Short mmCIF file of C-alpha atoms in Angstrom, two decimals:
data_model
loop_
_atom_site.label_atom_id
_atom_site.label_comp_id
_atom_site.label_asym_id
_atom_site.label_seq_id
_atom_site.Cartn_x
_atom_site.Cartn_y
_atom_site.Cartn_z
CA UNK A 1 63.33 18.35 -82.17
CA UNK A 2 63.14 22.07 -82.71
CA UNK A 3 62.25 24.53 -79.93
CA UNK A 4 58.88 25.19 -81.59
CA UNK A 5 58.03 21.49 -81.47
CA UNK A 6 58.84 21.31 -77.77
CA UNK A 7 56.61 24.30 -77.01
CA UNK A 8 53.70 22.78 -78.97
CA UNK A 9 54.04 19.46 -77.09
CA UNK A 10 53.99 21.22 -73.69
CA UNK A 11 50.84 23.16 -74.60
CA UNK A 12 49.16 19.96 -75.73
CA UNK A 13 49.97 18.27 -72.42
CA UNK A 14 48.67 21.23 -70.44
CA UNK A 15 45.47 21.33 -72.48
CA UNK A 16 45.00 17.61 -71.95
CA UNK A 17 45.37 17.97 -68.15
CA UNK A 18 42.85 20.83 -68.05
CA UNK A 19 40.35 18.85 -70.10
CA UNK A 20 40.73 15.80 -67.85
CA UNK A 21 40.08 17.95 -64.77
CA UNK A 22 36.88 19.34 -66.31
CA UNK A 23 35.73 15.82 -67.21
CA UNK A 24 36.32 14.61 -63.65
CA UNK A 25 34.44 17.57 -62.15
CA UNK A 26 31.53 16.99 -64.51
CA UNK A 27 31.31 13.31 -63.57
CA UNK A 28 31.50 14.09 -59.82
CA UNK A 29 28.74 16.68 -59.98
CA UNK A 30 26.32 14.45 -61.85
CA UNK A 31 27.02 11.23 -59.96
CA UNK A 32 27.00 13.08 -56.60
CA UNK A 33 23.46 14.27 -57.24
CA UNK A 34 22.29 10.65 -57.37
CA UNK A 35 23.27 9.87 -53.73
CA UNK A 36 26.18 9.45 -51.37
CA UNK A 37 29.25 7.49 -52.36
CA UNK A 38 28.91 5.33 -49.20
CA UNK A 39 25.40 3.92 -48.70
CA UNK A 40 23.96 4.54 -45.22
CA UNK A 41 20.90 3.05 -43.55
CA UNK A 42 17.90 5.40 -43.95
CA UNK A 43 17.07 7.43 -40.86
CA UNK A 44 13.68 6.51 -39.38
CA UNK A 45 11.88 7.61 -36.18
CA UNK A 46 10.03 4.34 -35.99
CA UNK A 47 12.96 2.03 -35.32
CA UNK A 48 14.46 3.72 -32.24
CA UNK A 49 10.97 4.27 -30.82
CA UNK A 50 10.17 0.61 -31.24
CA UNK A 51 13.25 -0.17 -29.19
CA UNK A 52 12.20 2.32 -26.49
CA UNK A 53 8.70 0.93 -26.40
CA UNK A 54 9.97 -2.64 -26.10
CA UNK A 55 12.10 -1.60 -23.15
CA UNK A 56 9.05 0.09 -21.61
CA UNK A 57 7.01 -3.07 -22.12
CA UNK A 58 9.63 -5.18 -20.39
CA UNK A 59 10.03 -2.80 -17.46
CA UNK A 60 6.29 -2.44 -16.99
CA UNK A 61 5.77 -6.21 -17.03
CA UNK A 62 8.70 -6.83 -14.69
CA UNK A 63 7.59 -4.27 -12.13
CA UNK A 64 3.84 -4.71 -11.88
CA UNK A 65 2.48 -3.82 -8.45
CA UNK A 66 1.90 -6.39 -5.76
CA UNK A 67 -1.25 -8.14 -6.83
CA UNK A 68 -1.10 -7.12 -10.52
CA UNK A 69 -1.16 -9.82 -13.14
CA UNK A 70 1.93 -9.97 -15.30
CA UNK A 71 -0.01 -9.81 -18.52
CA UNK A 72 1.19 -8.80 -21.96
CA UNK A 73 2.57 -5.32 -22.46
CA UNK A 74 -0.09 -4.70 -25.08
CA UNK A 75 -2.71 -4.93 -22.33
CA UNK A 76 -1.07 -2.06 -20.49
CA UNK A 77 -0.95 -0.03 -23.67
CA UNK A 78 2.21 1.78 -22.54
CA UNK A 79 4.48 2.07 -25.52
CA UNK A 80 2.75 -0.73 -27.42
CA UNK A 81 3.51 -1.18 -31.10
CA UNK A 82 1.15 -2.54 -33.72
CA UNK A 83 3.02 -5.31 -35.52
CA UNK A 84 2.70 -5.60 -39.28
CA UNK A 85 2.53 -1.88 -39.99
CA UNK A 86 4.93 -1.42 -42.87
CA UNK A 87 4.43 2.26 -43.61
CA UNK A 88 7.27 4.14 -41.95
CA UNK A 89 5.30 7.37 -41.70
CA UNK A 90 2.39 5.66 -39.93
CA UNK A 91 4.66 3.86 -37.49
CA UNK A 92 6.62 7.00 -36.86
CA UNK A 93 3.49 8.99 -36.07
CA UNK A 94 2.13 6.39 -33.64
CA UNK A 95 5.44 5.88 -31.92
CA UNK A 96 6.14 9.60 -31.60
CA UNK A 97 2.74 9.96 -29.91
CA UNK A 98 3.54 7.06 -27.61
CA UNK A 99 6.88 8.61 -26.66
CA UNK A 100 5.23 11.96 -26.00
CA UNK A 101 2.77 10.14 -23.78
CA UNK A 102 5.58 8.52 -21.80
CA UNK A 103 7.40 11.83 -21.42
CA UNK A 104 4.30 13.52 -20.02
CA UNK A 105 3.58 10.61 -17.72
CA UNK A 106 7.12 10.63 -16.39
CA UNK A 107 6.89 14.36 -15.68
CA UNK A 108 3.58 13.94 -13.88
CA UNK A 109 5.02 11.15 -11.79
CA UNK A 110 7.90 13.36 -10.68
CA UNK A 111 5.41 16.01 -9.58
CA UNK A 112 3.40 13.45 -7.61
CA UNK A 113 6.49 12.18 -5.87
CA UNK A 114 7.68 15.71 -5.23
CA UNK A 115 4.42 16.51 -3.45
CA UNK A 116 4.02 19.93 -5.09
CA UNK A 117 0.95 22.02 -4.44
CA UNK A 118 -1.83 21.23 -6.84
CA UNK A 119 -1.42 17.50 -6.39
CA UNK A 120 -5.05 16.89 -7.26
CA UNK A 121 -4.52 18.42 -10.70
CA UNK A 122 -1.29 16.49 -11.12
CA UNK A 123 -2.83 13.14 -10.29
CA UNK A 124 -5.73 13.83 -12.63
CA UNK A 125 -3.33 14.68 -15.46
CA UNK A 126 -1.33 11.56 -14.70
CA UNK A 127 -4.44 9.39 -14.73
CA UNK A 128 -5.67 10.88 -17.99
CA UNK A 129 -2.29 10.57 -19.73
CA UNK A 130 -1.68 7.00 -18.74
CA UNK A 131 -5.25 5.70 -18.98
CA UNK A 132 -5.53 6.76 -22.63
CA UNK A 133 -3.16 3.92 -23.52
CA UNK A 134 -4.23 1.40 -20.85
CA UNK A 135 -6.02 -1.75 -21.84
CA UNK A 136 -8.99 -3.06 -19.88
CA UNK A 137 -8.42 -5.68 -17.18
CA UNK A 138 -10.69 -7.48 -14.79
CA UNK A 139 -10.09 -7.40 -11.06
CA UNK A 140 -9.36 -11.12 -11.05
CA UNK A 141 -6.68 -10.62 -13.69
CA UNK A 142 -5.20 -7.68 -11.80
CA UNK A 143 -4.86 -9.60 -8.53
CA UNK A 144 -3.42 -13.11 -9.01
CA UNK A 145 -3.88 -14.95 -5.72
CA UNK A 146 -5.09 -18.14 -4.09
CA UNK A 147 -8.31 -18.40 -2.11
CA UNK A 148 -7.96 -19.19 1.58
CA UNK A 149 -9.95 -21.64 3.65
CA UNK A 150 -12.34 -20.30 6.29
CA UNK A 151 -12.65 -23.68 7.99
CA UNK A 152 -12.13 -23.47 11.78
CA UNK A 153 -8.74 -24.74 12.96
CA UNK A 154 -7.07 -24.97 16.36
CA UNK A 155 -3.28 -24.71 16.59
CA UNK A 156 -0.45 -23.77 18.91
CA UNK A 157 1.37 -20.55 18.02
CA UNK A 158 4.40 -20.08 20.25
CA UNK A 159 3.05 -19.68 23.78
CA UNK A 160 -0.54 -19.23 22.60
CA UNK A 161 -3.40 -21.48 21.64
CA UNK A 162 -5.25 -20.03 18.67
CA UNK A 163 -8.78 -20.84 17.51
CA UNK A 164 -8.45 -19.76 13.88
CA UNK A 165 -11.73 -18.99 12.09
CA UNK A 166 -13.49 -19.82 15.35
CA UNK A 167 -16.63 -18.05 14.13
CA UNK A 168 -16.28 -17.41 10.37
CA UNK A 169 -18.26 -14.92 8.33
CA UNK A 170 -21.15 -16.30 6.29
CA UNK A 171 -20.24 -14.53 3.05
CA UNK A 172 -17.94 -16.38 0.69
CA UNK A 173 -15.34 -14.06 -0.82
CA UNK A 174 -12.67 -14.72 -3.42
CA UNK A 175 -9.14 -13.54 -2.64
CA UNK A 176 -9.27 -10.84 -5.31
CA UNK A 177 -12.79 -9.57 -4.63
CA UNK A 178 -12.18 -7.29 -1.66
CA UNK A 179 -9.81 -5.95 1.00
CA UNK A 180 -9.90 -7.31 4.55
CA UNK A 181 -9.70 -4.99 7.55
CA UNK A 182 -7.58 -6.99 10.02
CA UNK A 183 -7.57 -6.03 13.67
CA UNK A 184 -7.31 -7.20 17.28
CA UNK A 185 -9.03 -6.51 20.60
CA UNK A 186 -10.45 -7.92 23.79
CA UNK A 187 -14.23 -8.14 24.08
CA UNK A 188 -14.57 -4.75 25.82
CA UNK A 189 -13.53 -2.99 22.57
CA UNK A 190 -16.09 -4.69 20.35
CA UNK A 191 -18.52 -1.78 20.62
CA UNK A 192 -16.35 -0.32 17.83
CA UNK A 193 -17.14 -3.14 15.42
CA UNK A 194 -20.50 -1.93 14.08
CA UNK A 195 -19.47 1.70 13.38
CA UNK A 196 -16.33 0.38 11.71
CA UNK A 197 -18.34 -2.06 9.57
CA UNK A 198 -20.87 0.59 8.59
CA UNK A 199 -18.07 2.54 6.93
CA UNK A 200 -15.93 -0.37 5.72
CA UNK A 201 -18.63 -2.62 4.14
CA UNK A 202 -16.06 -5.35 3.44
CA UNK A 203 -14.54 -8.37 5.23
CA UNK A 204 -13.14 -7.94 8.74
CA UNK A 205 -10.77 -10.39 10.45
CA UNK A 206 -10.51 -9.79 14.20
CA UNK A 207 -8.32 -11.68 16.70
CA UNK A 208 -9.67 -11.57 20.26
CA UNK A 209 -7.46 -12.05 23.31
CA UNK A 210 -9.43 -14.14 25.82
CA UNK A 211 -7.33 -15.67 28.61
CA UNK A 212 -8.89 -17.59 31.50
CA UNK A 213 -12.33 -16.36 32.55
CA UNK A 214 -12.29 -13.62 29.90
CA UNK A 215 -13.07 -16.36 27.39
CA UNK A 216 -16.77 -16.82 28.16
CA UNK A 217 -17.77 -13.13 27.93
CA UNK A 218 -15.77 -13.04 24.68
CA UNK A 219 -17.91 -15.84 23.24
CA UNK A 220 -21.06 -14.16 24.57
CA UNK A 221 -20.08 -10.91 22.88
CA UNK A 222 -19.59 -12.70 19.56
CA UNK A 223 -23.07 -14.23 19.83
CA UNK A 224 -24.61 -10.92 20.85
CA UNK A 225 -23.10 -9.04 17.90
CA UNK A 226 -24.04 -11.72 15.36
CA UNK A 227 -27.63 -12.20 16.56
CA UNK A 228 -28.63 -8.81 17.97
CA UNK A 229 -26.38 -6.45 16.07
CA UNK A 230 -26.07 -5.40 12.45
CA UNK A 231 -26.47 -8.18 9.84
CA UNK A 232 -23.06 -7.08 8.53
CA UNK A 233 -21.42 -8.73 11.55
CA UNK A 234 -22.47 -12.28 10.66
CA UNK A 235 -22.00 -11.60 6.97
CA UNK A 236 -18.55 -9.99 6.99
CA UNK A 237 -16.72 -10.61 10.29
CA UNK A 238 -14.52 -13.61 11.09
CA UNK A 239 -13.60 -14.00 14.76
CA UNK A 240 -10.37 -15.70 15.87
CA UNK A 241 -9.71 -16.26 19.59
CA UNK A 242 -6.35 -16.77 21.32
CA UNK A 243 -5.04 -17.20 24.86
CA UNK A 244 -1.80 -18.13 26.61
CA UNK A 245 -0.94 -21.76 27.33
CA UNK A 246 -0.63 -20.68 30.97
CA UNK A 247 -4.12 -19.18 31.06
CA UNK A 248 -6.43 -21.69 29.38
CA UNK A 249 -10.22 -21.36 29.87
CA UNK A 250 -12.05 -24.12 31.75
CA UNK A 251 -14.08 -25.04 28.68
CA UNK A 252 -13.83 -24.22 24.98
CA UNK A 253 -17.04 -24.94 23.03
CA UNK A 254 -16.73 -25.99 19.43
CA UNK A 255 -17.24 -23.51 16.63
CA UNK A 256 -20.43 -25.27 15.50
CA UNK A 257 -21.86 -25.06 19.02
CA UNK A 258 -21.25 -21.32 19.22
CA UNK A 259 -22.90 -20.83 15.81
CA UNK A 260 -25.94 -22.89 16.79
CA UNK A 261 -26.67 -21.18 20.10
CA UNK A 262 -29.02 -18.22 20.41
CA UNK A 263 -28.92 -15.07 22.54
CA UNK A 264 -31.46 -13.03 24.48
CA UNK A 265 -31.33 -9.63 22.80
CA UNK A 266 -33.19 -7.96 25.66
CA UNK A 267 -30.01 -8.28 27.70
CA UNK A 268 -27.40 -5.53 27.56
CA UNK A 269 -24.22 -6.17 25.55
CA UNK A 270 -21.67 -8.24 27.51
CA UNK A 271 -19.16 -5.37 27.49
CA UNK A 272 -21.56 -3.00 29.23
CA UNK A 273 -20.79 -2.11 32.83
CA UNK A 274 -17.53 -4.08 32.78
CA UNK A 275 -14.85 -2.93 35.20
CA UNK A 276 -11.54 -3.32 33.39
CA UNK A 277 -9.66 -3.86 36.66
CA UNK A 278 -11.88 -6.89 37.35
CA UNK A 279 -11.09 -8.62 34.07
CA UNK A 280 -8.97 -11.77 34.21
CA UNK A 281 -6.09 -10.24 32.27
CA UNK A 282 -6.03 -7.25 34.64
CA UNK A 283 -6.17 -9.31 37.82
CA UNK A 284 -3.34 -11.54 36.56
CA UNK A 285 -1.40 -8.46 35.35
CA UNK A 286 -1.07 -9.90 31.86
CA UNK A 287 0.41 -7.74 29.11
CA UNK A 288 -1.70 -7.37 25.99
CA UNK A 289 0.05 -9.32 23.16
CA UNK A 290 -0.91 -6.80 20.51
CA UNK A 291 1.32 -8.15 17.73
CA UNK A 292 0.19 -11.75 18.21
CA UNK A 293 -3.34 -10.53 17.55
CA UNK A 294 -2.24 -8.40 14.58
CA UNK A 295 -0.47 -11.31 12.91
CA UNK A 296 -3.26 -13.84 13.52
CA UNK A 297 -5.89 -11.55 12.01
CA UNK A 298 -3.71 -10.64 9.05
CA UNK A 299 -2.44 -14.11 8.17
CA UNK A 300 -5.95 -15.58 8.21
CA UNK A 301 -7.62 -12.88 6.17
CA UNK A 302 -9.54 -14.30 3.19
CA UNK A 303 -8.31 -11.69 0.69
CA UNK A 304 -5.00 -10.85 -0.93
CA UNK A 305 -5.02 -7.20 0.13
CA UNK A 306 -5.32 -6.39 3.83
CA UNK A 307 -5.54 -3.30 6.02
CA UNK A 308 -3.94 -4.16 9.40
CA UNK A 309 -5.28 -1.53 11.76
CA UNK A 310 -6.69 -0.91 15.23
CA UNK A 311 -10.36 -1.48 15.98
CA UNK A 312 -10.88 2.13 17.15
CA UNK A 313 -9.73 3.52 13.79
CA UNK A 314 -12.65 4.01 11.41
CA UNK A 315 -11.86 4.09 7.65
CA UNK A 316 -13.26 6.56 5.15
CA UNK A 317 -16.34 5.03 3.45
CA UNK A 318 -15.97 2.96 0.28
CA UNK A 319 -12.23 2.73 0.77
CA UNK A 320 -12.00 -0.97 -0.15
CA UNK A 321 -13.92 -0.67 -3.43
CA UNK A 322 -12.12 2.52 -4.45
CA UNK A 323 -8.74 0.98 -3.71
CA UNK A 324 -9.50 -2.11 -5.79
CA UNK A 325 -10.64 0.04 -8.69
CA UNK A 326 -7.31 1.88 -8.54
CA UNK A 327 -5.47 -1.45 -8.63
CA UNK A 328 -7.61 -2.68 -11.51
CA UNK A 329 -7.03 0.50 -13.54
CA UNK A 330 -3.28 0.38 -12.83
CA UNK A 331 -2.97 3.71 -14.62
CA UNK A 332 -0.45 5.42 -12.32
CA UNK A 333 3.29 5.18 -12.74
CA UNK A 334 4.16 4.65 -9.03
CA UNK A 335 2.30 1.32 -9.23
CA UNK A 336 4.85 0.09 -11.76
CA UNK A 337 8.02 0.82 -9.81
CA UNK A 338 9.91 -2.40 -8.96
CA UNK A 339 10.22 -1.58 -5.24
CA UNK A 340 7.94 -3.41 -2.82
CA UNK A 341 5.10 -1.11 -1.86
CA UNK A 342 2.38 -0.43 0.68
CA UNK A 343 -0.39 2.18 0.77
CA UNK A 344 -0.37 4.25 4.01
CA UNK A 345 -3.43 6.14 5.21
CA UNK A 346 -3.46 9.53 6.89
CA UNK A 347 -4.91 9.29 10.42
CA UNK A 348 -6.83 11.85 12.45
CA UNK A 349 -8.58 12.38 15.78
CA UNK A 350 -11.81 14.31 16.34
CA UNK A 351 -13.26 15.89 19.46
CA UNK A 352 -15.51 13.78 21.67
CA UNK A 353 -18.67 15.66 20.66
CA UNK A 354 -17.94 15.48 16.90
CA UNK A 355 -19.20 13.13 14.23
CA UNK A 356 -16.61 11.14 12.30
CA UNK A 357 -16.19 12.82 8.86
CA UNK A 358 -17.45 10.78 5.92
CA UNK A 359 -15.19 12.32 3.27
CA UNK A 360 -12.08 14.44 2.89
CA UNK A 361 -14.05 17.64 2.33
CA UNK A 362 -15.77 17.27 5.70
CA UNK A 363 -12.44 16.40 7.30
CA UNK A 364 -10.80 19.54 5.90
CA UNK A 365 -13.56 21.72 7.38
CA UNK A 366 -13.06 20.06 10.77
CA UNK A 367 -9.30 20.59 10.60
CA UNK A 368 -9.85 24.29 9.97
CA UNK A 369 -12.33 24.43 12.85
CA UNK A 370 -9.82 22.65 15.12
CA UNK A 371 -12.36 19.90 15.88
CA UNK A 372 -10.02 17.44 14.13
CA UNK A 373 -6.24 17.09 14.48
CA UNK A 374 -3.58 14.70 13.13
CA UNK A 375 -3.48 11.42 15.05
CA UNK A 376 -1.52 11.43 18.34
CA UNK A 377 -0.48 15.03 17.78
CA UNK A 378 -0.56 15.56 21.55
CA UNK A 379 0.96 12.17 22.41
CA UNK A 380 3.60 11.23 19.81
CA UNK A 381 3.40 13.50 16.78
CA UNK A 382 6.48 11.99 15.11
CA UNK A 383 5.04 8.47 15.24
CA UNK A 384 2.27 9.29 12.76
CA UNK A 385 3.73 12.25 10.90
CA UNK A 386 2.95 11.37 7.29
CA UNK A 387 5.18 12.76 4.49
CA UNK A 388 3.61 15.77 2.74
CA UNK A 389 0.83 15.84 5.35
CA UNK A 390 0.31 19.59 5.04
CA UNK A 391 -0.03 19.40 1.26
CA UNK A 392 -2.38 16.41 1.66
CA UNK A 393 -4.64 18.36 4.01
CA UNK A 394 -4.78 21.32 1.62
CA UNK A 395 -5.34 19.36 -1.59
CA UNK A 396 -9.02 19.30 -2.62
CA UNK A 397 -10.96 16.06 -2.70
CA UNK A 398 -11.18 14.39 -6.10
CA UNK A 399 -13.09 11.49 -7.63
CA UNK A 400 -11.71 8.01 -7.05
CA UNK A 401 -8.43 7.14 -5.40
CA UNK A 402 -4.90 8.03 -6.51
CA UNK A 403 -1.33 7.99 -5.28
CA UNK A 404 -0.77 11.44 -3.78
CA UNK A 405 2.92 11.05 -2.91
CA UNK A 406 5.58 8.34 -2.75
CA UNK A 407 7.32 8.59 0.61
CA UNK A 408 10.11 6.84 2.49
CA UNK A 409 10.59 6.07 6.18
CA UNK A 410 13.75 8.16 6.44
CA UNK A 411 14.82 11.64 7.48
CA UNK A 412 12.11 13.45 9.42
CA UNK A 413 9.95 10.32 9.13
CA UNK A 414 12.46 7.81 10.48
CA UNK A 415 10.17 7.03 13.45
CA UNK A 416 6.98 6.84 11.38
CA UNK A 417 4.57 4.02 12.35
CA UNK A 418 2.41 3.85 9.21
CA UNK A 419 -0.89 2.01 9.02
CA UNK A 420 -1.30 0.82 5.46
CA UNK A 421 -3.01 -1.42 2.95
CA UNK A 422 -0.62 -4.19 2.01
CA UNK A 423 -0.48 -7.97 1.60
CA UNK A 424 0.71 -10.96 3.59
CA UNK A 425 3.99 -10.73 1.72
CA UNK A 426 4.89 -7.76 3.91
CA UNK A 427 6.95 -8.29 7.10
CA UNK A 428 4.96 -9.37 10.14
CA UNK A 429 4.93 -7.62 13.53
CA UNK A 430 7.36 -8.78 16.22
CA UNK A 431 5.30 -10.84 18.67
CA UNK A 432 7.70 -10.21 21.56
CA UNK A 433 6.43 -6.63 21.83
CA UNK A 434 3.37 -5.65 23.88
CA UNK A 435 0.91 -2.78 23.76
CA UNK A 436 1.96 -1.61 27.23
CA UNK A 437 5.64 -1.39 26.24
CA UNK A 438 4.88 0.82 23.20
CA UNK A 439 6.96 0.91 19.97
CA UNK A 440 5.11 -2.24 18.86
CA UNK A 441 5.18 -1.28 15.15
CA UNK A 442 8.64 0.32 15.09
CA UNK A 443 10.62 -2.82 14.25
CA UNK A 444 8.32 -3.59 11.32
CA UNK A 445 8.82 -0.02 10.12
CA UNK A 446 12.58 -0.46 10.27
CA UNK A 447 12.34 -3.67 8.24
CA UNK A 448 10.21 -1.97 5.58
CA UNK A 449 12.83 0.77 5.32
CA UNK A 450 15.75 -1.64 4.97
CA UNK A 451 13.85 -3.55 2.26
CA UNK A 452 13.45 -0.21 0.42
CA UNK A 453 9.67 -0.15 0.48
CA UNK A 454 7.83 2.65 -1.29
CA UNK A 455 5.02 4.20 0.75
CA UNK A 456 2.32 5.16 -1.75
CA UNK A 457 0.21 7.66 0.20
CA UNK A 458 -3.39 7.75 -1.03
CA UNK A 459 -5.06 11.08 -1.70
CA UNK A 460 -8.69 10.70 -0.60
CA UNK A 461 -8.42 7.86 1.95
CA UNK A 462 -7.99 8.26 5.70
CA UNK A 463 -8.65 6.79 9.14
CA UNK A 464 -10.32 8.55 12.06
CA UNK A 465 -10.02 7.45 15.68
CA UNK A 466 -13.16 6.92 17.72
CA UNK A 467 -14.22 10.42 18.86
CA UNK A 468 -12.12 11.80 21.68
CA UNK A 469 -8.71 13.48 21.43
CA UNK A 470 -5.94 11.79 23.38
CA UNK A 471 -3.58 13.78 25.57
CA UNK A 472 -0.31 12.78 27.17
CA UNK A 473 -0.67 11.26 30.63
CA UNK A 474 2.18 10.23 32.89
CA UNK A 475 2.05 6.50 33.62
CA UNK A 476 4.93 5.18 35.75
CA UNK A 477 4.04 1.53 35.04
CA UNK A 478 4.04 2.03 31.28
CA UNK A 479 7.21 4.10 31.53
CA UNK A 480 8.93 1.17 33.23
CA UNK A 481 7.64 -1.27 30.59
CA UNK A 482 8.66 1.12 27.83
CA UNK A 483 12.22 1.10 29.19
CA UNK A 484 12.27 -2.70 29.12
CA UNK A 485 10.89 -2.74 25.59
CA UNK A 486 13.49 -0.26 24.38
CA UNK A 487 16.24 -2.44 25.89
CA UNK A 488 14.74 -5.54 24.22
CA UNK A 489 14.67 -3.80 20.86
CA UNK A 490 18.19 -2.38 21.17
CA UNK A 491 19.98 -5.42 22.58
CA UNK A 492 18.12 -8.35 21.00
CA UNK A 493 15.69 -7.50 18.21
CA UNK A 494 17.76 -4.96 16.28
CA UNK A 495 20.90 -7.15 16.12
CA UNK A 496 18.69 -9.95 14.78
CA UNK A 497 17.12 -7.73 12.13
CA UNK A 498 20.52 -6.47 10.98
CA UNK A 499 21.72 -10.05 10.50
CA UNK A 500 18.54 -11.16 8.71
CA UNK A 501 17.76 -8.08 6.59
CA UNK A 502 21.00 -6.11 6.64
CA UNK A 503 21.16 -2.33 6.98
CA UNK A 504 20.38 0.68 4.83
CA UNK A 505 21.54 4.27 5.28
CA UNK A 506 18.87 6.39 6.93
CA UNK A 507 16.89 3.50 8.43
CA UNK A 508 16.35 3.32 12.20
CA UNK A 509 13.81 2.22 14.79
#
């Protein structure tokens, strides 16, 4: 082969390589414009949002509040998805809106729990944002429970005989229909019953301590109130009576006999002109078993929700109906948290010559005028110091009832003795503690803390003590009993509670 032939062959090879490169580039450009070489799943907003919404449905159903029916997630409307929608754009739009809703609701909830100023606006925003996706629900559906019998029953409870439902109320109420105010007293405190009822307008369960000869005036007081007092007494109040096995009355008439007997209404009420020192329990130096009474009244309440309180604490009007409406709406995120929960009320005292405020606006004016103060401010301020109390007092009154702040019984509130709306699933009060020895609610408070309860403080609800501001008074007898109670709690009750419930950082009596 000549040199010229070799040169021609090399040029032909080079030209062939160049042409092949151009062909390959041409093919790549045109085929590349048709799509990627490796096929990927199309990106869609709908699919991940469906997964988020399903998780929201599950969490909402799993953590419904005490007394809320575990219905379908579609009923709640939070993150619900309409099945069968095939258009990706439609699904994406709806789900993006639902996610935006959840983001706003979560932010609002953080503000409520943080107790920032402007809580009224925050709770309104929260209600609006959540309620737009909430489905309707009846009260019966929202509060799954079993009705309780109001038939009279006599039974032994530890060292006490108890006449349960001794004089029952005449109104029949379903367990989901109302909230029961549960309380305790001896007959000399029953002058508080009518003003309490006038504001409460719902069932009351009261346990009366009536040892020995205190029993008959107790029965007389029941008859007087039912026959001569407000019709609400016979309609809404159930009376239970209890006394020690060592201090049994001479006679105990049957429930039917008490109900059938009349009363001369021209006579003064049986508690009038009574000298406390002449009462049987005073002469025998008996301690008042406050927690026995609390537990009897609470356990035998006819409704699922209960407000265990003291008979001298008057609730803000329409509290029961407004609370139930809040539970029925279930449109606030704190209600869906999985923690057990109760609903504490802010408590106040007013001067002896003042009227009890009927709403928060009136209460705020009285606080500014110094005719109202936080409860026991001059006796034991830490015992009833409610979280975010200052913000609560400054927040304007709003329509309905909402969760103002979610608190805990820790830190500055470690000795808080809250009075709250709850259920009979909540821990009972220790019946070894007496009123005279004080600290009678402290052990229950410790148990609630260890069980990680959420305290959902309500914005427009409160309690007011019977007019008259309490001041600290030195009492050597009570001081001695307080020392014994503290020793009982420290050496016996607390070790028991730690074994039964365990411990949690920040919890104390």
